[in-house]
Amino acid sequence: MSMEDREGVIWYDGEFVPWKDAKTHVLTHTLHYGMGVFEGLRAYKTEHGCAIFRLQEHTKRLFLSAHILNMKIPYGSDELNTAQIETVKNNKLFEGAYIRPMCFFGAEGLGLRADNLKVHVIIAAWNWGKYFGEEVQSLGLRLKTSSFSRHHVNVTMCKAKANGNYMNSMLALQEATSCGADDALLLDTEGYAAEASGANLFIIRDDIIYTPDLTSALDGITRRTIIELANKNNFKVIEKRLTRDEIYIADEVFLTGSAAEVTPVRELDSRQIGKGKRGPMTEILQTQYFDLVHGKNNQYDDWLTYI
Ligand code: PPE
């Protein structure tokens, strides 16, 4: 079903408009140059109703991304938090949702020098099932090292979840899928593993968890969650530069992201990783992640915003 042709409502610049009417002019600045910022977060069904996972942190990152791009969001974070809650509620997504807020420059002017641009904000939400499909949750994904490097820190801004950054992700993903893999592993410009096209990377070797430092990878909120859970389990976590061959010889590998959740990796560049399926520590962290987002761990109640 086309994303345009759905029932429901979209929050657009402070009010709800029917889904099918949430249209924007073709001369919208961000459509031409990619200068915009967005978020992606999920709401899950819990015993006490539907709850958005780490809403405040996602909204905070949206504002930080906008700050990096020198974009002034004409709303406060409380307003956008409320709007996201209302978006889930008004679309009756009580079984769970993926929420997509985005800030973009309008069609008030065109050209790189346009200086009269307004910042517009939309929030959409819909039911987005498993990002990689159900079966890979235990079987694991196949990754391929990309010929496209992750952004250099001085080319685009890696700390910003910026629309334009995703051209790089899409080039890498298209290449990987056309070679029969499920996702791409992007290396940084110095050749160290950075992340997948839309998810952070973790590897496990001899019971120690490693994840690339955040020089060119997105500061993922799921990544932070997994580090917290690993610490609670007394699993050692080391953030450092990782080479692709460290991944080849890892015992376990998994990806994290709001959309991707916690997804095991079974292969990189046709080399089997570990036993070629979800490993035991990955399974523990994945199970704890799903328990957490479904409100089954009351130690982290403040990470859940009930609808
Ligand atoms: N790296 C990248 C490049 C990325 O896009 C994401 C999220 C992450 C890491 C993980 O970040 P976090 O969600 O805070 O744990 N990718 C979003 C978009 C995916 C899409 O296909 O669109 C997401 O997961 O919502």
Coordinates of C-alpha atoms and ligand atoms in Angstrom, one line a residue, residues 38-42 58 61 98-100 126 128 131 150-151 158 160-161 165-166 168-169 173 186 194-201 216-225 256-261 289, ligand 1:
F38 CA 14.1 13.3 11.3
E39 CA 13.6 10.7 14.0
G40 CA 12.3 7.2 14.1
L41 CA 10.9 5.6 17.2
R42 CA 8.5 3.0 18.2
H58 CA 14.5 10.8 20.5
R61 CA 18.2 14.1 19.3
Y98 CA 6.6 3.4 14.3
I99 CA 6.7 7.2 14.7
R100 CA 8.4 9.4 12.2
W126 CA 1.9 3.7 11.3
W128 CA 5.6 -1.0 10.8
Y131 CA 12.2 -4.2 9.8
R150 CA 30.4 6.0 5.8
H151 CA 30.4 9.8 5.9
C158 CA 27.4 12.3 11.5
A160 CA 22.8 14.7 12.9
K161 CA 20.1 12.3 11.8
N165 CA 22.9 11.6 5.1
Y166 CA 20.6 8.8 4.0
N168 CA 24.9 7.2 1.5
S169 CA 22.8 4.6 3.4
L173 CA 22.0 -0.8 0.9
L186 CA 29.7 0.6 6.0
A194 CA 31.1 2.2 11.4
E195 CA 27.6 0.8 11.2
A196 CA 24.9 -0.7 8.9
S197 CA 22.8 1.4 6.6
G198 CA 20.3 2.2 9.3
A199 CA 21.5 0.5 12.5
N200 CA 24.4 0.3 14.9
L201 CA 26.8 -2.6 15.1
S216 CA 31.1 8.5 12.2
A217 CA 28.2 6.2 13.4
L218 CA 24.9 7.6 14.6
D219 CA 24.6 7.9 18.4
G220 CA 21.8 5.3 18.4
I221 CA 19.3 5.3 21.2
T222 CA 18.9 1.5 20.9
R223 CA 22.7 1.2 21.1
R224 CA 22.7 3.2 24.4
T225 CA 19.9 0.9 25.6
T256 CA 20.5 -2.3 16.8
G257 CA 18.1 0.4 15.8
S258 CA 14.6 1.7 16.6
A259 CA 13.3 0.1 13.4
A260 CA 15.8 -2.8 13.4
E261 CA 15.4 -3.4 17.1
Y289 CA 15.3 -5.5 24.9
Ligands
PPE1 N1 22.5 4.3 12.4 C1 21.8 4.8 11.4 C2 22.5 5.3 10.2 C3 20.4 4.9 11.6 O1 19.7 5.4 10.6 C4 19.8 4.4 12.8 C5 18.3 4.5 12.9 C6 20.6 3.9 13.8 C7 22.0 3.9 13.6 C8 20.1 3.4 15.1 O2 19.6 4.5 15.9 P1 18.5 4.4 17.0 O3 17.2 4.2 16.2 O4 18.5 5.7 17.7 O5 18.8 3.2 17.8 N2 17.6 4.3 11.7 C9 16.2 4.7 11.6 C10 15.7 4.8 10.2 C11 15.5 3.5 9.5 C12 14.8 3.6 8.2 O6 14.8 2.7 7.4 O7 14.2 4.7 7.9 C13 15.3 4.0 12.6 O8 15.7 2.9 13.1 O9 14.2 4.4 12.9

